[in-house]
PDB file of C-alpha atoms in Angstrom:
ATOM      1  CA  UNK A1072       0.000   0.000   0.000  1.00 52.00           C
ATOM      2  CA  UNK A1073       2.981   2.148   1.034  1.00 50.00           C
ATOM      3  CA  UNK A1074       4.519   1.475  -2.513  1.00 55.00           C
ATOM      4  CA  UNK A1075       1.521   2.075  -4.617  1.00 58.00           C
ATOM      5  CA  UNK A1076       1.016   5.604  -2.064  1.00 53.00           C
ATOM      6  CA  UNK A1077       4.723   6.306  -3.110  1.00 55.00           C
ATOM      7  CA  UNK A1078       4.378   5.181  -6.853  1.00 57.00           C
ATOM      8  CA  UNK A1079       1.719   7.652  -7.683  1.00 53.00           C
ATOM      9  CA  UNK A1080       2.857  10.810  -5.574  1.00 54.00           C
ATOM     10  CA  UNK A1081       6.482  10.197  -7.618  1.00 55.00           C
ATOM     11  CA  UNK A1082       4.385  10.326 -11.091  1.00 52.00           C
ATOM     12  CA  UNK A1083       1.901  12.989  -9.866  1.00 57.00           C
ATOM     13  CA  UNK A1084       5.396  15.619  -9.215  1.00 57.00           C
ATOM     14  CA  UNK A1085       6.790  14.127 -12.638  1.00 52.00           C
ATOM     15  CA  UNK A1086       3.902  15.173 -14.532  1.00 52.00           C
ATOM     16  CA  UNK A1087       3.822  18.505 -12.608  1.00 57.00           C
ATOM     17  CA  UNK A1088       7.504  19.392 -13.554  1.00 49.00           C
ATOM     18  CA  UNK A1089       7.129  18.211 -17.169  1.00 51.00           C
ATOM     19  CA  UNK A1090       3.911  20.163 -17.342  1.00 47.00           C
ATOM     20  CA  UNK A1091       5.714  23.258 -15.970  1.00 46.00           C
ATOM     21  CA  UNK A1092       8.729  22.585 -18.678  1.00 45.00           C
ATOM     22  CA  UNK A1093       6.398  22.571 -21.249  1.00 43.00           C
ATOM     23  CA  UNK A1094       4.414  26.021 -20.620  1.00 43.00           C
ATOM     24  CA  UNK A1095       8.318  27.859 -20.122  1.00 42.00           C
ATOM     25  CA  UNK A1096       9.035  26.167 -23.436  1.00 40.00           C
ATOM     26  CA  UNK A1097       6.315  27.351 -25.607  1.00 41.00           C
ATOM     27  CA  UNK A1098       6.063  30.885 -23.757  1.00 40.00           C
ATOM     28  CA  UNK A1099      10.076  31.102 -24.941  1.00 39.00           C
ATOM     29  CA  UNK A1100       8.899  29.957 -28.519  1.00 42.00           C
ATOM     30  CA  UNK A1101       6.207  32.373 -28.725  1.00 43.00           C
ATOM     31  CA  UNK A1102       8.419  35.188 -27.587  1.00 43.00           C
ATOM     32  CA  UNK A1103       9.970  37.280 -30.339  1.00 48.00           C
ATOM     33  CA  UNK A1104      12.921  39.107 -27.799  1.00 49.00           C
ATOM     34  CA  UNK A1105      16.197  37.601 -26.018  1.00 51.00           C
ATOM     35  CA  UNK A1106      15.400  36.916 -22.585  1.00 47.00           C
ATOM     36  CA  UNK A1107      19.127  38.252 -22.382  1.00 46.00           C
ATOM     37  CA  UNK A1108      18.758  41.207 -23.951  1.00 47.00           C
ATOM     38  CA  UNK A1109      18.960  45.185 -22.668  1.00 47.00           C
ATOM     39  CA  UNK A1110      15.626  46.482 -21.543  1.00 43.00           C
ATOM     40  CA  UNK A1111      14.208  49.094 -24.462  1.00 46.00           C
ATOM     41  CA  UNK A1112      11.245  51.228 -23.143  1.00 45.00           C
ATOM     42  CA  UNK A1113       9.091  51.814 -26.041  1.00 46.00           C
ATOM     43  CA  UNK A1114       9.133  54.569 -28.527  1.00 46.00           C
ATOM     44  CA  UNK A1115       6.717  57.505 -27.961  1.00 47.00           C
ATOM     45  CA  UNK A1116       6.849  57.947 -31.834  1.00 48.00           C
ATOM     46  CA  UNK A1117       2.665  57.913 -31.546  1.00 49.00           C
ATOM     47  CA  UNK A1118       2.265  60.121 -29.076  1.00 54.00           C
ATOM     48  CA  UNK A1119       0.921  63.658 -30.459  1.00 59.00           C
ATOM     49  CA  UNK A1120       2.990  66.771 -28.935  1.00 57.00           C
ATOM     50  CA  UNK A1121       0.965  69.704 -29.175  1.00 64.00           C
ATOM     51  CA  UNK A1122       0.612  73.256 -27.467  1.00 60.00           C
ATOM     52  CA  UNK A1123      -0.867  70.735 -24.313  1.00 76.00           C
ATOM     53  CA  UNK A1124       2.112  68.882 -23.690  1.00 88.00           C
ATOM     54  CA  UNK A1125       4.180  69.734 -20.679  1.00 91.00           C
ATOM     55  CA  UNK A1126       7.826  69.958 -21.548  1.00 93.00           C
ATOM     56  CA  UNK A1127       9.581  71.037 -18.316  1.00 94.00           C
ATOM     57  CA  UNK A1128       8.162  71.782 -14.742  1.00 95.00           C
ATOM     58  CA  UNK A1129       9.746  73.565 -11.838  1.00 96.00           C
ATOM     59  CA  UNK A1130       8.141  73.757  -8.458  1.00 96.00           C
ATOM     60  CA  UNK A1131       8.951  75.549  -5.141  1.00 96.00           C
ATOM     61  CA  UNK A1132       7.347  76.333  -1.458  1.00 96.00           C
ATOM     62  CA  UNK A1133       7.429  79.602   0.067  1.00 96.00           C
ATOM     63  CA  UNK A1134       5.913  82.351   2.168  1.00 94.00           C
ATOM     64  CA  UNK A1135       3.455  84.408  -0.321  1.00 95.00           C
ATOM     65  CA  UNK A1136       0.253  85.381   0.895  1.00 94.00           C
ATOM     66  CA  UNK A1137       0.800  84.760   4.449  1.00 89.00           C
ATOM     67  CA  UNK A1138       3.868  84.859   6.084  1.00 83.00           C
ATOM     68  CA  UNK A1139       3.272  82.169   8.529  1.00 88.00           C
ATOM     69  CA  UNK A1140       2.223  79.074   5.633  1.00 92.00           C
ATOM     70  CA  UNK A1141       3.779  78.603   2.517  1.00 95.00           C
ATOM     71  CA  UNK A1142       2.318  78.835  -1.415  1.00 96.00           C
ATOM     72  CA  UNK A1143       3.310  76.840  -4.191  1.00 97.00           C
ATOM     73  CA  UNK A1144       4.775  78.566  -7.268  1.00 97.00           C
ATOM     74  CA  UNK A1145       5.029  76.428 -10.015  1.00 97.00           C
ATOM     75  CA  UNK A1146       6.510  77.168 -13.918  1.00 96.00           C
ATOM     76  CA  UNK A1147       5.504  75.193 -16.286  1.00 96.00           C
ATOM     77  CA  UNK A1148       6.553  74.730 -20.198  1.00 96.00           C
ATOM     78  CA  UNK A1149       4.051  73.623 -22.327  1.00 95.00           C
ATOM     79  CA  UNK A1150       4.453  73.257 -25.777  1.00 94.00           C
ATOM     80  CA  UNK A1151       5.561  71.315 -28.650  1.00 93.00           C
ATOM     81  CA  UNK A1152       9.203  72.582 -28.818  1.00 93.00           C
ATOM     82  CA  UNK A1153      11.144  74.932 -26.134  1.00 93.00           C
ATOM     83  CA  UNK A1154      11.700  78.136 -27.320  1.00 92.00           C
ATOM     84  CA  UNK A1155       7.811  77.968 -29.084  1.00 93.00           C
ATOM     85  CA  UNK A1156       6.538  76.935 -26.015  1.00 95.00           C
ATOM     86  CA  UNK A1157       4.269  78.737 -23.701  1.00 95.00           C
ATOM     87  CA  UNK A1158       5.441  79.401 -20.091  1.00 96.00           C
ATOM     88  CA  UNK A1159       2.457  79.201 -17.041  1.00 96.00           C
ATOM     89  CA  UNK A1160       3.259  80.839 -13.990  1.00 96.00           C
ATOM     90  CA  UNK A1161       0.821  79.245 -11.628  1.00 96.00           C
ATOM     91  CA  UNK A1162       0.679  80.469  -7.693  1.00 96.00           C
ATOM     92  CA  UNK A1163      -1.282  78.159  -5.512  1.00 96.00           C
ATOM     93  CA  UNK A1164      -1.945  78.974  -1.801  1.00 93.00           C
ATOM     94  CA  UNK A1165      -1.257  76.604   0.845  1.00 91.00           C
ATOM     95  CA  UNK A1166      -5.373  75.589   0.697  1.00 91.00           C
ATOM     96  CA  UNK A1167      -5.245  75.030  -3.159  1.00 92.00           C
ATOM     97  CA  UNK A1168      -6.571  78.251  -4.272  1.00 93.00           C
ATOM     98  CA  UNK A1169      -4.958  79.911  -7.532  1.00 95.00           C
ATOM     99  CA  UNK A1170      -3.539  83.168  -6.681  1.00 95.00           C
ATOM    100  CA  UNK A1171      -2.394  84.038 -10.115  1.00 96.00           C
ATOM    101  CA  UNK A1172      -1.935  82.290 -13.607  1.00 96.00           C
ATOM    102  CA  UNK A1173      -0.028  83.941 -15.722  1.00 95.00           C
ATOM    103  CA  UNK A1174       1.149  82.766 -19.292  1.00 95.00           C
ATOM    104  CA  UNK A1175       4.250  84.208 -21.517  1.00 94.00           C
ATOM    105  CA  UNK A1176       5.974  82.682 -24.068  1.00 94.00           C
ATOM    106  CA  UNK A1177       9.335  81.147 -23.461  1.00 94.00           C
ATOM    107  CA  UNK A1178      11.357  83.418 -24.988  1.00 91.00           C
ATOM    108  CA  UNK A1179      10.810  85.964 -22.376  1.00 91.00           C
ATOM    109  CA  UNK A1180      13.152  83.668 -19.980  1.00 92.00           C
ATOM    110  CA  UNK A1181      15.881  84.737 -22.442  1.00 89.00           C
ATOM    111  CA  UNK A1182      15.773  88.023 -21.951  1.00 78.00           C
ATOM    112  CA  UNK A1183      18.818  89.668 -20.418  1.00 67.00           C
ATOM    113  CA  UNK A1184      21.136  86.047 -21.435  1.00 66.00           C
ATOM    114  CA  UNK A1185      24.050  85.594 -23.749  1.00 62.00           C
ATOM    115  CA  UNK A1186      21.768  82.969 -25.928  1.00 59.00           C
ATOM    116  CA  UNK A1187      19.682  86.165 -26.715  1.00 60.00           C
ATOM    117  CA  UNK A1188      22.633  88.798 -26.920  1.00 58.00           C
ATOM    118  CA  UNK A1189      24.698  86.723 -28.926  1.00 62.00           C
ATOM    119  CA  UNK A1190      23.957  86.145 -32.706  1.00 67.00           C
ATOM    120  CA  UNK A1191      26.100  82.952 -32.545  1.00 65.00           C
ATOM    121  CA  UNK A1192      23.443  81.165 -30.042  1.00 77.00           C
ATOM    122  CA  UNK A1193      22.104  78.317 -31.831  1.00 88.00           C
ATOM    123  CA  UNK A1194      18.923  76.829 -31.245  1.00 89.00           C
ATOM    124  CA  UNK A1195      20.249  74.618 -28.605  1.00 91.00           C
ATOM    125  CA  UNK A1196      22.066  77.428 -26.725  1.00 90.00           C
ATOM    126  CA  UNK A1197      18.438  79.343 -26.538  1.00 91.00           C
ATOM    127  CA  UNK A1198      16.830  75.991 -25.280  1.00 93.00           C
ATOM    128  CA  UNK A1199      19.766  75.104 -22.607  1.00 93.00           C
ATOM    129  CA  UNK A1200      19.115  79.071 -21.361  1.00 92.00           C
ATOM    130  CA  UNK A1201      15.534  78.746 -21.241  1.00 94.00           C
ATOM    131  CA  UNK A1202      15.901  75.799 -19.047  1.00 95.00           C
ATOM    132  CA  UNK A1203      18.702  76.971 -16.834  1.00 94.00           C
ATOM    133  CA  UNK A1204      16.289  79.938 -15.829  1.00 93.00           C
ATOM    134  CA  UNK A1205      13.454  77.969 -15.244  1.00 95.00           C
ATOM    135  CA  UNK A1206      15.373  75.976 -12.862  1.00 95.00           C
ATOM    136  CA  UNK A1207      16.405  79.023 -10.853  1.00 94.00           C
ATOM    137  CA  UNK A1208      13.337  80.907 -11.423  1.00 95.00           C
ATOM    138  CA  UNK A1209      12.113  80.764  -7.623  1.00 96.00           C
ATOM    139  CA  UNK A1210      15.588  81.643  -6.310  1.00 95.00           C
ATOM    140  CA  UNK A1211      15.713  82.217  -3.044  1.00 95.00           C
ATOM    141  CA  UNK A1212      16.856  85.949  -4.067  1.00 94.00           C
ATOM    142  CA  UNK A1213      13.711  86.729  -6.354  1.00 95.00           C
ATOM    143  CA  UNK A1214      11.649  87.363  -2.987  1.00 95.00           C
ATOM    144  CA  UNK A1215      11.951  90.376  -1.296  1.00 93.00           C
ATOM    145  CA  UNK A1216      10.442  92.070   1.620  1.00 92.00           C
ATOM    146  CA  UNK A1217       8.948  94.330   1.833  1.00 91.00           C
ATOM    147  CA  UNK A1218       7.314  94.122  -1.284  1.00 91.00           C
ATOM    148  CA  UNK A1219       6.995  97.703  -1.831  1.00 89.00           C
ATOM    149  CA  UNK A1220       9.392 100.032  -0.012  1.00 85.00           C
ATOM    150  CA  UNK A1221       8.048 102.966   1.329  1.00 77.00           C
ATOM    151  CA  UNK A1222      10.014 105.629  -0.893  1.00 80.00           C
ATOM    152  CA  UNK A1223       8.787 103.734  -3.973  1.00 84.00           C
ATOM    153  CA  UNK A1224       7.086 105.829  -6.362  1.00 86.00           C
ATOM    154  CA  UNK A1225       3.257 104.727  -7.662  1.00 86.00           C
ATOM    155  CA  UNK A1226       3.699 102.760 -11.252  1.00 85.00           C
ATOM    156  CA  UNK A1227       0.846 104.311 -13.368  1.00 81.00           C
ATOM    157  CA  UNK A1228      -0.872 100.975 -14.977  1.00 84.00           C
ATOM    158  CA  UNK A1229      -1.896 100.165 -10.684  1.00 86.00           C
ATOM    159  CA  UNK A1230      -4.781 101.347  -8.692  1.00 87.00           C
ATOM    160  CA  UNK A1231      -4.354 103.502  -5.736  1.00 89.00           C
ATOM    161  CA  UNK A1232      -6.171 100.918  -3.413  1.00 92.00           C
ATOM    162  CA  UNK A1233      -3.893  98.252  -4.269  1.00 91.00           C
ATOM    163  CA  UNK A1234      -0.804 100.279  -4.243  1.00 91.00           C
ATOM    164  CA  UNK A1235      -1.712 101.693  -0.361  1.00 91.00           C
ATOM    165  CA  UNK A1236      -2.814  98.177   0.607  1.00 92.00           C
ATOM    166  CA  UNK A1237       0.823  96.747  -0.308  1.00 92.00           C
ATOM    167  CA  UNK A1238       2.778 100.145   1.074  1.00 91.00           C
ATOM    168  CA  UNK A1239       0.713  99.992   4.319  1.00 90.00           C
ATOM    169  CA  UNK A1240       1.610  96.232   4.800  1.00 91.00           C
ATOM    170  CA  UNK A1241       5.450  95.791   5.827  1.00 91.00           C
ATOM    171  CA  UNK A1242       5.008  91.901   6.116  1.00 91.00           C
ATOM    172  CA  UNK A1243       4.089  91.502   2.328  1.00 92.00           C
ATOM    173  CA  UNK A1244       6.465  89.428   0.236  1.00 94.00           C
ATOM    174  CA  UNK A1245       7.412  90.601  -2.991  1.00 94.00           C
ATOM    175  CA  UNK A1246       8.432  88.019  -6.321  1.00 96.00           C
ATOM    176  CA  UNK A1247      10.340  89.256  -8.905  1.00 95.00           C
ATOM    177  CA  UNK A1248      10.144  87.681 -12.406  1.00 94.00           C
ATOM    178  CA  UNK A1249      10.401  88.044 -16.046  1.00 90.00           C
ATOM    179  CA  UNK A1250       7.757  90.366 -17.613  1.00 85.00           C
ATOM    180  CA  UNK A1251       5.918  88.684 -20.931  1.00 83.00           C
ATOM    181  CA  UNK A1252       7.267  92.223 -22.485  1.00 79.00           C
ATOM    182  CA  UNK A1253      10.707  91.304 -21.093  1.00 76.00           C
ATOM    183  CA  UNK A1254      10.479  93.766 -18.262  1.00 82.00           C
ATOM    184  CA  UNK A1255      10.609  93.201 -14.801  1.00 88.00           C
ATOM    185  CA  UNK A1256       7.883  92.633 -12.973  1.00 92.00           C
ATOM    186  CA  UNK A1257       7.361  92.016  -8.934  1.00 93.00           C
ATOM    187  CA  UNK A1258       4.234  89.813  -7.877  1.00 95.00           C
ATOM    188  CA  UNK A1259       3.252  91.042  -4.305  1.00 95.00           C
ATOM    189  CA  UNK A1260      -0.207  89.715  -2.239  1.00 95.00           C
ATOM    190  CA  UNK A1261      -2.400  92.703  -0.887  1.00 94.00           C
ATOM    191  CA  UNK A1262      -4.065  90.822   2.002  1.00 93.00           C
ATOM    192  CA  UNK A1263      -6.693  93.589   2.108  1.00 92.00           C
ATOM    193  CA  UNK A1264      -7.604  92.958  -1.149  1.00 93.00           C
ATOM    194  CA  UNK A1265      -6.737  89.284  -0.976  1.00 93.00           C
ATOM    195  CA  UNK A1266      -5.409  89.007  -4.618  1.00 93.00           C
ATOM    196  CA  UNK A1267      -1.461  88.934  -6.225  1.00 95.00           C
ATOM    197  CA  UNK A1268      -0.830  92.084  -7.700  1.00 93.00           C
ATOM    198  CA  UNK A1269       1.525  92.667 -10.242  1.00 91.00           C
ATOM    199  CA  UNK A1270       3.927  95.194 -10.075  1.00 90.00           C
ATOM    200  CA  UNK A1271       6.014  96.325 -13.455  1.00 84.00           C
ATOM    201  CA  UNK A1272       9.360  97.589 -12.575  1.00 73.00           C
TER     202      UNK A1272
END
């Protein structure tokens, strides 16, 4: 009884393991790629890139509207190619709300750079500059406070309101940027108002 027990659990695992062999065999035989071979991701040849797709994206945390929580500033680049792109300047409190969206196009990063001074700059030197001043866009530098000193003189394009909200507050942080026009501009929050203001320098 012992034998016949032993017998059929021996031809039971036999079957098992050829069973086993045979599925790995036929799965190898069906497969078109080395087993061996280097790991290619595939091609994103049919993916469409259009005006949509995000190219680059810099993010960074820091006091904004209120000096005790920090907002997220991101920059994003969205286009099909770099220096045609579009570039979103997107301010999000600390709750989610959007204190400003503003878009420019990408070439305003250049502004001020060798890639745009020199006539050499190729294509690629505009693109590397682009990026190298996205990534140190929110530089610890490009906030200032005050945002407004007090001897500052009232631009013309901003309201009276706004401008004595931002004067009267000496806790308001100011952002400096990149005008679309290729001026400077300053982002400050008026927390009377409770909007971003922008400031053109």
């Amino acid at each position: 009884m012992k034998a016949s027990l032993f017998t059929f659990c021996a031809v039971a695992i036999l079957l098992q393991l050829n069973t086993s062999c045979i599925n790995t065999e036929r799965e190898v035989a069906t497969s078109t790629k080395d087993p061996r071979s280097v790991y290619v991701p595939p091609s994103s040849t049919g993916r469409r890139v259009s005006g949509a797709t995000v190219l680059n994206t810099v993010r960074a945390s820091h006091a904004f509207s209120d000096p005790k929580t920090k907002d997220n500033f991101v920059l994003q680049l969205r286009g099909p190619r770099i220096l045609t792109s579009r570039v979103h300047l997107i301010v999000l409190s600390a709750q989610g709300d959007t204190l400003r969206h503003e878009v420019m196009p990408a070439r305003a990063l250049l502004a001020g750079s060798t890639a745009q001074d020199s006539k050499m700059a190729t294509v690629r030197d505009q693109e590397i500059a682009i990026l190298r001043r996205m990534n140190n866009f929110f530089a610890e530098d490009h906030f200032t406070r005050p945002a407004v000193p007090g001897t500052a003189a009232q631009p013309a394009e901003l309201d009276a309101k706004a401008w004595d909200s931002l004067r009267a507050d000496p806790n308001a942080i100011g952002f400096d940027y990149p005008g679309a026009a290729g001026n400077d501009m300053r982002l400050a929050y008026s927390r009377q108002l409770r909007r971003a203001v922008a400031i053109s320098q």
